[in-house]
Amino acid sequence: MDWSHYRFRSLWALPAPPAAVYDALARAEDYPGWWPQVREATRTDDTSGVIKIRSVLPYTMTFTAREVLRDRAAGVLEVAMSGDIDGWARWTVTPRGGGSLARYEQVVDVNKPLLRRLAVPGRPFFRANHWLMMRSGRRGLTAHLAGGHQAV
């Protein structure tokens, strides 16, 4: 087993129509406004940008995200990532009741040297750190879609 390889999946039930959720998720440069752990999201061209994230644990991950798929009709956004993490991430937004379900999937290898050295003992903490970040993101997006301030 490669202890620096991760697969994540999160499901966000959101009280907004799929088109609104998709549009918000498609604007990664706006994430820092509603997702506190996304510290920076800077476009470098029409399909790429540099993202810096930091959750509860005291480390920052920096990576380039390059758009691979943008299919509004199917509700799919996918990026390839390189830098402190290499891999891919995908949002799939579908209708659910009167709102939406946003499914996040990510498969990455961690390249950051400190995290690779701490891969075995740190793995449960790294996974919890990711879970906390995703929980905060769901809350922030919910507030953003409602026109309110971000929730932490």
PDB file of N, CA and C in Angstrom, residues 49-142:
ATOM      1  N   GLY A  49      -5.325  27.205 -12.775  1.00  0.00           N
ATOM      2  CA  GLY A  49      -5.104  28.137 -11.686  1.00  0.00           C
ATOM      3  C   GLY A  49      -4.294  27.490 -10.591  1.00  0.00           C
ATOM      4  N   VAL A  50      -3.784  28.319  -9.689  1.00  0.00           N
ATOM      5  CA  VAL A  50      -3.026  27.844  -8.539  1.00  0.00           C
ATOM      6  C   VAL A  50      -3.911  27.989  -7.308  1.00  0.00           C
ATOM      7  N   ILE A  51      -3.974  26.924  -6.529  1.00  0.00           N
ATOM      8  CA  ILE A  51      -4.828  26.888  -5.344  1.00  0.00           C
ATOM      9  C   ILE A  51      -3.976  26.575  -4.126  1.00  0.00           C
ATOM     10  N   LYS A  52      -4.246  27.307  -3.040  1.00  0.00           N
ATOM     11  CA  LYS A  52      -3.595  27.050  -1.751  1.00  0.00           C
ATOM     12  C   LYS A  52      -4.685  26.742  -0.748  1.00  0.00           C
ATOM     13  N   ILE A  53      -4.531  25.594  -0.065  1.00  0.00           N
ATOM     14  CA  ILE A  53      -5.506  25.189   0.940  1.00  0.00           C
ATOM     15  C   ILE A  53      -4.796  24.913   2.260  1.00  0.00           C
ATOM     16  N   ARG A  54      -5.518  25.171   3.333  1.00  0.00           N
ATOM     17  CA  ARG A  54      -5.022  24.865   4.677  1.00  0.00           C
ATOM     18  C   ARG A  54      -6.229  24.644   5.568  1.00  0.00           C
ATOM     19  N   SER A  55      -6.285  23.487   6.194  1.00  0.00           N
ATOM     20  CA  SER A  55      -7.398  23.163   7.078  1.00  0.00           C
ATOM     21  C   SER A  55      -6.945  23.308   8.525  1.00  0.00           C
ATOM     22  N   VAL A  56      -7.258  22.343   9.374  1.00  0.00           N
ATOM     23  CA  VAL A  56      -6.958  22.437  10.800  1.00  0.00           C
ATOM     24  C   VAL A  56      -5.473  22.202  11.094  1.00  0.00           C
ATOM     25  N   LEU A  57      -4.885  21.207  10.449  1.00  0.00           N
ATOM     26  CA  LEU A  57      -3.475  20.896  10.702  1.00  0.00           C
ATOM     27  C   LEU A  57      -2.577  21.990  10.123  1.00  0.00           C
ATOM     28  N   PRO A  58      -1.424  22.221  10.737  1.00  0.00           N
ATOM     29  CA  PRO A  58      -0.566  23.351  10.344  1.00  0.00           C
ATOM     30  C   PRO A  58       0.310  23.100   9.113  1.00  0.00           C
ATOM     31  N   TYR A  59      -0.318  22.890   7.982  1.00  0.00           N
ATOM     32  CA  TYR A  59       0.418  22.811   6.727  1.00  0.00           C
ATOM     33  C   TYR A  59      -0.465  23.332   5.611  1.00  0.00           C
ATOM     34  N   THR A  60       0.167  23.913   4.611  1.00  0.00           N
ATOM     35  CA  THR A  60      -0.532  24.433   3.443  1.00  0.00           C
ATOM     36  C   THR A  60      -0.184  23.559   2.247  1.00  0.00           C
ATOM     37  N   MET A  61      -1.193  23.239   1.451  1.00  0.00           N
ATOM     38  CA  MET A  61      -0.984  22.490   0.215  1.00  0.00           C
ATOM     39  C   MET A  61      -1.175  23.465  -0.942  1.00  0.00           C
ATOM     40  N   THR A  62      -0.224  23.467  -1.871  1.00  0.00           N
ATOM     41  CA  THR A  62      -0.303  24.323  -3.053  1.00  0.00           C
ATOM     42  C   THR A  62      -0.250  23.423  -4.280  1.00  0.00           C
ATOM     43  N   PHE A  63      -1.178  23.668  -5.209  1.00  0.00           N
ATOM     44  CA  PHE A  63      -1.195  22.851  -6.418  1.00  0.00           C
ATOM     45  C   PHE A  63      -1.804  23.647  -7.558  1.00  0.00           C
ATOM     46  N   THR A  64      -1.489  23.200  -8.760  1.00  0.00           N
ATOM     47  CA  THR A  64      -2.104  23.749  -9.962  1.00  0.00           C
ATOM     48  C   THR A  64      -3.266  22.845 -10.333  1.00  0.00           C
ATOM     49  N   ALA A  65      -4.408  23.465 -10.595  1.00  0.00           N
ATOM     50  CA  ALA A  65      -5.584  22.729 -11.056  1.00  0.00           C
ATOM     51  C   ALA A  65      -5.816  23.112 -12.511  1.00  0.00           C
ATOM     52  N   ARG A  66      -5.901  22.087 -13.360  1.00  0.00           N
ATOM     53  CA  ARG A  66      -6.123  22.309 -14.794  1.00  0.00           C
ATOM     54  C   ARG A  66      -7.421  21.621 -15.188  1.00  0.00           C
ATOM     55  N   GLU A  67      -8.322  22.399 -15.778  1.00  0.00           N
ATOM     56  CA  GLU A  67      -9.627  21.875 -16.181  1.00  0.00           C
ATOM     57  C   GLU A  67      -9.462  20.745 -17.196  1.00  0.00           C
ATOM     58  N   VAL A  68     -10.127  19.629 -16.918  1.00  0.00           N
ATOM     59  CA  VAL A  68     -10.128  18.480 -17.814  1.00  0.00           C
ATOM     60  C   VAL A  68     -11.498  18.324 -18.461  1.00  0.00           C
ATOM     61  N   LEU A  69     -12.554  18.581 -17.665  1.00  0.00           N
ATOM     62  CA  LEU A  69     -13.914  18.414 -18.159  1.00  0.00           C
ATOM     63  C   LEU A  69     -14.814  19.458 -17.518  1.00  0.00           C
ATOM     64  N   ARG A  70     -15.613  20.110 -18.355  1.00  0.00           N
ATOM     65  CA  ARG A  70     -16.631  21.061 -17.899  1.00  0.00           C
ATOM     66  C   ARG A  70     -17.871  20.766 -18.725  1.00  0.00           C
ATOM     67  N   ASP A  71     -18.826  20.055 -18.126  1.00  0.00           N
ATOM     68  CA  ASP A  71     -20.040  19.641 -18.828  1.00  0.00           C
ATOM     69  C   ASP A  71     -21.243  20.074 -17.991  1.00  0.00           C
ATOM     70  N   ARG A  72     -21.746  21.263 -18.286  1.00  0.00           N
ATOM     71  CA  ARG A  72     -22.853  21.829 -17.499  1.00  0.00           C
ATOM     72  C   ARG A  72     -24.091  20.945 -17.595  1.00  0.00           C
ATOM     73  N   ALA A  73     -24.403  20.410 -18.773  1.00  0.00           N
ATOM     74  CA  ALA A  73     -25.597  19.575 -18.953  1.00  0.00           C
ATOM     75  C   ALA A  73     -25.545  18.331 -18.064  1.00  0.00           C
ATOM     76  N   ALA A  74     -24.376  17.739 -17.912  1.00  0.00           N
ATOM     77  CA  ALA A  74     -24.213  16.551 -17.070  1.00  0.00           C
ATOM     78  C   ALA A  74     -23.902  16.910 -15.618  1.00  0.00           C
ATOM     79  N   GLY A  75     -23.626  18.198 -15.358  1.00  0.00           N
ATOM     80  CA  GLY A  75     -23.308  18.641 -14.004  1.00  0.00           C
ATOM     81  C   GLY A  75     -21.920  18.234 -13.540  1.00  0.00           C
ATOM     82  N   VAL A  76     -20.976  18.062 -14.478  1.00  0.00           N
ATOM     83  CA  VAL A  76     -19.654  17.548 -14.134  1.00  0.00           C
ATOM     84  C   VAL A  76     -18.567  18.606 -14.330  1.00  0.00           C
ATOM     85  N   LEU A  77     -17.726  18.735 -13.313  1.00  0.00           N
ATOM     86  CA  LEU A  77     -16.518  19.560 -13.359  1.00  0.00           C
ATOM     87  C   LEU A  77     -15.363  18.676 -12.911  1.00  0.00           C
ATOM     88  N   GLU A  78     -14.319  18.594 -13.716  1.00  0.00           N
ATOM     89  CA  GLU A  78     -13.176  17.756 -13.337  1.00  0.00           C
ATOM     90  C   GLU A  78     -11.883  18.512 -13.602  1.00  0.00           C
ATOM     91  N   VAL A  79     -10.929  18.372 -12.674  1.00  0.00           N
ATOM     92  CA  VAL A  79      -9.612  18.984 -12.833  1.00  0.00           C
ATOM     93  C   VAL A  79      -8.528  17.946 -12.599  1.00  0.00           C
ATOM     94  N   ALA A  80      -7.382  18.187 -13.238  1.00  0.00           N
ATOM     95  CA  ALA A  80      -6.151  17.450 -12.941  1.00  0.00           C
ATOM     96  C   ALA A  80      -5.337  18.349 -12.025  1.00  0.00           C
ATOM     97  N   MET A  81      -4.683  17.759 -11.035  1.00  0.00           N
ATOM     98  CA  MET A  81      -3.917  18.534 -10.063  1.00  0.00           C
ATOM     99  C   MET A  81      -2.466  18.105 -10.076  1.00  0.00           C
ATOM    100  N   SER A  82      -1.578  19.108  -9.918  1.00  0.00           N
ATOM    101  CA  SER A  82      -0.149  18.815  -9.816  1.00  0.00           C
ATOM    102  C   SER A  82       0.482  19.819  -8.864  1.00  0.00           C
ATOM    103  N   GLY A  83       1.482  19.352  -8.146  1.00  0.00           N
ATOM    104  CA  GLY A  83       2.160  20.193  -7.163  1.00  0.00           C
ATOM    105  C   GLY A  83       2.340  19.388  -5.884  1.00  0.00           C
ATOM    106  N   ASP A  84       1.893  19.944  -4.747  1.00  0.00           N
ATOM    107  CA  ASP A  84       1.980  19.208  -3.483  1.00  0.00           C
ATOM    108  C   ASP A  84       1.122  17.948  -3.523  1.00  0.00           C
ATOM    109  N   ILE A  85       0.123  17.937  -4.398  1.00  0.00           N
ATOM    110  CA  ILE A  85      -0.671  16.738  -4.661  1.00  0.00           C
ATOM    111  C   ILE A  85      -0.796  16.558  -6.170  1.00  0.00           C
ATOM    112  N   ASP A  86      -0.741  15.320  -6.608  1.00  0.00           N
ATOM    113  CA  ASP A  86      -0.938  14.970  -8.017  1.00  0.00           C
ATOM    114  C   ASP A  86      -2.142  14.046  -8.101  1.00  0.00           C
ATOM    115  N   GLY A  87      -3.007  14.308  -9.061  1.00  0.00           N
ATOM    116  CA  GLY A  87      -4.158  13.441  -9.251  1.00  0.00           C
ATOM    117  C   GLY A  87      -5.287  14.192  -9.907  1.00  0.00           C
ATOM    118  N   TRP A  88      -6.500  13.880  -9.492  1.00  0.00           N
ATOM    119  CA  TRP A  88      -7.677  14.506 -10.080  1.00  0.00           C
ATOM    120  C   TRP A  88      -8.759  14.690  -9.030  1.00  0.00           C
ATOM    121  N   ALA A  89      -9.672  15.613  -9.338  1.00  0.00           N
ATOM    122  CA  ALA A  89     -10.849  15.839  -8.502  1.00  0.00           C
ATOM    123  C   ALA A  89     -12.029  16.107  -9.422  1.00  0.00           C
ATOM    124  N   ARG A  90     -13.215  15.673  -8.992  1.00  0.00           N
ATOM    125  CA  ARG A  90     -14.411  15.820  -9.827  1.00  0.00           C
ATOM    126  C   ARG A  90     -15.616  16.158  -8.951  1.00  0.00           C
ATOM    127  N   TRP A  91     -16.363  17.163  -9.384  1.00  0.00           N
ATOM    128  CA  TRP A  91     -17.681  17.467  -8.837  1.00  0.00           C
ATOM    129  C   TRP A  91     -18.723  16.935  -9.818  1.00  0.00           C
ATOM    130  N   THR A  92     -19.758  16.296  -9.298  1.00  0.00           N
ATOM    131  CA  THR A  92     -20.913  15.906 -10.095  1.00  0.00           C
ATOM    132  C   THR A  92     -22.144  16.408  -9.349  1.00  0.00           C
ATOM    133  N   VAL A  93     -22.899  17.293  -9.997  1.00  0.00           N
ATOM    134  CA  VAL A  93     -24.069  17.909  -9.371  1.00  0.00           C
ATOM    135  C   VAL A  93     -25.329  17.336 -10.021  1.00  0.00           C
ATOM    136  N   THR A  94     -26.224  16.811  -9.181  1.00  0.00           N
ATOM    137  CA  THR A  94     -27.474  16.228  -9.665  1.00  0.00           C
ATOM    138  C   THR A  94     -28.642  16.763  -8.834  1.00  0.00           C
ATOM    139  N   PRO A  95     -29.854  16.701  -9.394  1.00  0.00           N
ATOM    140  CA  PRO A  95     -31.027  17.119  -8.624  1.00  0.00           C
ATOM    141  C   PRO A  95     -31.275  16.158  -7.465  1.00  0.00           C
ATOM    142  N   ARG A  96     -31.780  16.711  -6.364  1.00  0.00           N
ATOM    143  CA  ARG A  96     -32.159  15.874  -5.214  1.00  0.00           C
ATOM    144  C   ARG A  96     -33.288  16.582  -4.485  1.00  0.00           C
ATOM    145  N   GLY A  97     -34.469  16.002  -4.528  1.00  0.00           N
ATOM    146  CA  GLY A  97     -35.628  16.634  -3.904  1.00  0.00           C
ATOM    147  C   GLY A  97     -35.813  18.025  -4.490  1.00  0.00           C
ATOM    148  N   GLY A  98     -35.928  19.015  -3.634  1.00  0.00           N
ATOM    149  CA  GLY A  98     -36.053  20.396  -4.086  1.00  0.00           C
ATOM    150  C   GLY A  98     -34.725  21.093  -4.222  1.00  0.00           C
ATOM    151  N   GLY A  99     -33.622  20.374  -4.084  1.00  0.00           N
ATOM    152  CA  GLY A  99     -32.295  20.973  -4.151  1.00  0.00           C
ATOM    153  C   GLY A  99     -31.351  20.163  -5.017  1.00  0.00           C
ATOM    154  N   SER A 100     -30.150  19.981  -4.514  1.00  0.00           N
ATOM    155  CA  SER A 100     -29.103  19.303  -5.284  1.00  0.00           C
ATOM    156  C   SER A 100     -28.273  18.389  -4.406  1.00  0.00           C
ATOM    157  N   LEU A 101     -27.607  17.474  -5.067  1.00  0.00           N
ATOM    158  CA  LEU A 101     -26.579  16.660  -4.433  1.00  0.00           C
ATOM    159  C   LEU A 101     -25.295  16.916  -5.209  1.00  0.00           C
ATOM    160  N   ALA A 102     -24.275  17.388  -4.499  1.00  0.00           N
ATOM    161  CA  ALA A 102     -22.960  17.602  -5.106  1.00  0.00           C
ATOM    162  C   ALA A 102     -22.044  16.494  -4.598  1.00  0.00           C
ATOM    163  N   ARG A 103     -21.596  15.648  -5.513  1.00  0.00           N
ATOM    164  CA  ARG A 103     -20.692  14.549  -5.157  1.00  0.00           C
ATOM    165  C   ARG A 103     -19.275  14.968  -5.520  1.00  0.00           C
ATOM    166  N   TYR A 104     -18.380  14.904  -4.534  1.00  0.00           N
ATOM    167  CA  TYR A 104     -16.977  15.247  -4.745  1.00  0.00           C
ATOM    168  C   TYR A 104     -16.165  13.970  -4.665  1.00  0.00           C
ATOM    169  N   GLU A 105     -15.349  13.744  -5.676  1.00  0.00           N
ATOM    170  CA  GLU A 105     -14.446  12.590  -5.689  1.00  0.00           C
ATOM    171  C   GLU A 105     -13.046  13.097  -5.968  1.00  0.00           C
ATOM    172  N   GLN A 106     -12.086  12.525  -5.281  1.00  0.00           N
ATOM    173  CA  GLN A 106     -10.699  12.955  -5.463  1.00  0.00           C
ATOM    174  C   GLN A 106      -9.789  11.734  -5.287  1.00  0.00           C
ATOM    175  N   VAL A 107      -8.826  11.609  -6.187  1.00  0.00           N
ATOM    176  CA  VAL A 107      -7.798  10.574  -6.079  1.00  0.00           C
ATOM    177  C   VAL A 107      -6.470  11.282  -6.268  1.00  0.00           C
ATOM    178  N   VAL A 108      -5.629  11.229  -5.229  1.00  0.00           N
ATOM    179  CA  VAL A 108      -4.371  11.974  -5.274  1.00  0.00           C
ATOM    180  C   VAL A 108      -3.234  11.206  -4.616  1.00  0.00           C
ATOM    181  N   ASP A 109      -2.045  11.586  -5.034  1.00  0.00           N
ATOM    182  CA  ASP A 109      -0.817  11.179  -4.364  1.00  0.00           C
ATOM    183  C   ASP A 109      -0.214  12.435  -3.767  1.00  0.00           C
ATOM    184  N   VAL A 110       0.187  12.347  -2.511  1.00  0.00           N
ATOM    185  CA  VAL A 110       0.768  13.497  -1.822  1.00  0.00           C
ATOM    186  C   VAL A 110       2.261  13.546  -2.111  1.00  0.00           C
ATOM    187  N   ASN A 111       2.734  14.719  -2.543  1.00  0.00           N
ATOM    188  CA  ASN A 111       4.150  14.901  -2.855  1.00  0.00           C
ATOM    189  C   ASN A 111       4.886  15.729  -1.813  1.00  0.00           C
ATOM    190  N   LYS A 112       4.153  16.456  -0.986  1.00  0.00           N
ATOM    191  CA  LYS A 112       4.770  17.340   0.005  1.00  0.00           C
ATOM    192  C   LYS A 112       5.680  16.489   0.906  1.00  0.00           C
ATOM    193  N   PRO A 113       6.992  16.797   0.949  1.00  0.00           N
ATOM    194  CA  PRO A 113       7.946  15.936   1.664  1.00  0.00           C
ATOM    195  C   PRO A 113       7.578  15.639   3.119  1.00  0.00           C
ATOM    196  N   LEU A 114       7.176  16.630   3.886  1.00  0.00           N
ATOM    197  CA  LEU A 114       6.837  16.396   5.292  1.00  0.00           C
ATOM    198  C   LEU A 114       5.676  15.410   5.418  1.00  0.00           C
ATOM    199  N   LEU A 115       4.671  15.580   4.588  1.00  0.00           N
ATOM    200  CA  LEU A 115       3.511  14.686   4.669  1.00  0.00           C
ATOM    201  C   LEU A 115       3.844  13.279   4.202  1.00  0.00           C
ATOM    202  N   ARG A 116       4.786  13.159   3.282  1.00  0.00           N
ATOM    203  CA  ARG A 116       5.228  11.820   2.859  1.00  0.00           C
ATOM    204  C   ARG A 116       5.979  11.134   4.004  1.00  0.00           C
ATOM    205  N   ARG A 117       6.814  11.902   4.717  1.00  0.00           N
ATOM    206  CA  ARG A 117       7.567  11.325   5.848  1.00  0.00           C
ATOM    207  C   ARG A 117       6.628  10.886   6.970  1.00  0.00           C
ATOM    208  N   LEU A 118       5.530  11.606   7.139  1.00  0.00           N
ATOM    209  CA  LEU A 118       4.580  11.302   8.210  1.00  0.00           C
ATOM    210  C   LEU A 118       3.398  10.458   7.715  1.00  0.00           C
ATOM    211  N   ALA A 119       3.526   9.875   6.537  1.00  0.00           N
ATOM    212  CA  ALA A 119       2.400   9.197   5.881  1.00  0.00           C
ATOM    213  C   ALA A 119       1.744   8.131   6.753  1.00  0.00           C
ATOM    214  N   VAL A 120       2.515   7.278   7.389  1.00  0.00           N
ATOM    215  CA  VAL A 120       1.910   6.174   8.140  1.00  0.00           C
ATOM    216  C   VAL A 120       1.280   6.674   9.446  1.00  0.00           C
ATOM    217  N   PRO A 121       2.045   7.340  10.322  1.00  0.00           N
ATOM    218  CA  PRO A 121       1.393   7.763  11.579  1.00  0.00           C
ATOM    219  C   PRO A 121       0.383   8.889  11.373  1.00  0.00           C
ATOM    220  N   GLY A 122       0.562   9.697  10.337  1.00  0.00           N
ATOM    221  CA  GLY A 122      -0.303  10.852  10.143  1.00  0.00           C
ATOM    222  C   GLY A 122      -1.571  10.584   9.360  1.00  0.00           C
ATOM    223  N   ARG A 123      -1.653   9.427   8.706  1.00  0.00           N
ATOM    224  CA  ARG A 123      -2.782   9.165   7.798  1.00  0.00           C
ATOM    225  C   ARG A 123      -4.157   9.428   8.424  1.00  0.00           C
ATOM    226  N   PRO A 124      -4.461   8.916   9.622  1.00  0.00           N
ATOM    227  CA  PRO A 124      -5.798   9.188  10.170  1.00  0.00           C
ATOM    228  C   PRO A 124      -6.036  10.685  10.416  1.00  0.00           C
ATOM    229  N   PHE A 125      -4.990  11.405  10.776  1.00  0.00           N
ATOM    230  CA  PHE A 125      -5.121  12.841  11.010  1.00  0.00           C
ATOM    231  C   PHE A 125      -5.311  13.589   9.691  1.00  0.00           C
ATOM    232  N   PHE A 126      -4.600  13.160   8.653  1.00  0.00           N
ATOM    233  CA  PHE A 126      -4.745  13.799   7.341  1.00  0.00           C
ATOM    234  C   PHE A 126      -6.157  13.581   6.785  1.00  0.00           C
ATOM    235  N   ARG A 127      -6.679  12.366   6.992  1.00  0.00           N
ATOM    236  CA  ARG A 127      -8.039  12.078   6.513  1.00  0.00           C
ATOM    237  C   ARG A 127      -9.064  12.907   7.298  1.00  0.00           C
ATOM    238  N   ALA A 128      -8.875  13.026   8.607  1.00  0.00           N
ATOM    239  CA  ALA A 128      -9.780  13.844   9.428  1.00  0.00           C
ATOM    240  C   ALA A 128      -9.693  15.309   9.023  1.00  0.00           C
ATOM    241  N   ASN A 129      -8.495  15.764   8.733  1.00  0.00           N
ATOM    242  CA  ASN A 129      -8.280  17.146   8.289  1.00  0.00           C
ATOM    243  C   ASN A 129      -9.070  17.417   7.007  1.00  0.00           C
ATOM    244  N   HIS A 130      -9.031  16.472   6.082  1.00  0.00           N
ATOM    245  CA  HIS A 130      -9.777  16.606   4.827  1.00  0.00           C
ATOM    246  C   HIS A 130     -11.283  16.612   5.101  1.00  0.00           C
ATOM    247  N   TRP A 131     -11.740  15.731   5.969  1.00  0.00           N
ATOM    248  CA  TRP A 131     -13.154  15.665   6.309  1.00  0.00           C
ATOM    249  C   TRP A 131     -13.640  16.997   6.887  1.00  0.00           C
ATOM    250  N   LEU A 132     -12.848  17.585   7.797  1.00  0.00           N
ATOM    251  CA  LEU A 132     -13.217  18.869   8.394  1.00  0.00           C
ATOM    252  C   LEU A 132     -13.263  19.974   7.342  1.00  0.00           C
ATOM    253  N   MET A 133     -12.328  19.946   6.411  1.00  0.00           N
ATOM    254  CA  MET A 133     -12.318  20.937   5.339  1.00  0.00           C
ATOM    255  C   MET A 133     -13.570  20.807   4.481  1.00  0.00           C
ATOM    256  N   MET A 134     -13.948  19.600   4.152  1.00  0.00           N
ATOM    257  CA  MET A 134     -15.122  19.385   3.311  1.00  0.00           C
ATOM    258  C   MET A 134     -16.402  19.774   4.051  1.00  0.00           C
ATOM    259  N   ARG A 135     -16.470  19.490   5.325  1.00  0.00           N
ATOM    260  CA  ARG A 135     -17.646  19.888   6.109  1.00  0.00           C
ATOM    261  C   ARG A 135     -17.796  21.411   6.104  1.00  0.00           C
ATOM    262  N   SER A 136     -16.700  22.099   6.291  1.00  0.00           N
ATOM    263  CA  SER A 136     -16.721  23.561   6.276  1.00  0.00           C
ATOM    264  C   SER A 136     -17.095  24.087   4.894  1.00  0.00           C
ATOM    265  N   GLY A 137     -16.600  23.439   3.848  1.00  0.00           N
ATOM    266  CA  GLY A 137     -16.936  23.849   2.489  1.00  0.00           C
ATOM    267  C   GLY A 137     -18.418  23.726   2.209  1.00  0.00           C
ATOM    268  N   ARG A 138     -19.030  22.632   2.666  1.00  0.00           N
ATOM    269  CA  ARG A 138     -20.479  22.442   2.475  1.00  0.00           C
ATOM    270  C   ARG A 138     -21.254  23.544   3.187  1.00  0.00           C
ATOM    271  N   ARG A 139     -20.860  23.842   4.404  1.00  0.00           N
ATOM    272  CA  ARG A 139     -21.541  24.901   5.154  1.00  0.00           C
ATOM    273  C   ARG A 139     -21.373  26.254   4.471  1.00  0.00           C
ATOM    274  N   GLY A 140     -20.153  26.527   4.026  1.00  0.00           N
ATOM    275  CA  GLY A 140     -19.891  27.801   3.364  1.00  0.00           C
ATOM    276  C   GLY A 140     -20.652  27.947   2.063  1.00  0.00           C
ATOM    277  N   LEU A 141     -20.710  26.878   1.271  1.00  0.00           N
ATOM    278  CA  LEU A 141     -21.437  26.938   0.010  1.00  0.00           C
ATOM    279  C   LEU A 141     -22.940  27.084   0.258  1.00  0.00           C
ATOM    280  N   THR A 142     -23.446  26.402   1.267  1.00  0.00           N
ATOM    281  CA  THR A 142     -24.862  26.533   1.600  1.00  0.00           C
ATOM    282  C   THR A 142     -25.204  27.989   1.919  1.00  0.00           C
TER     283      THR A 142
END
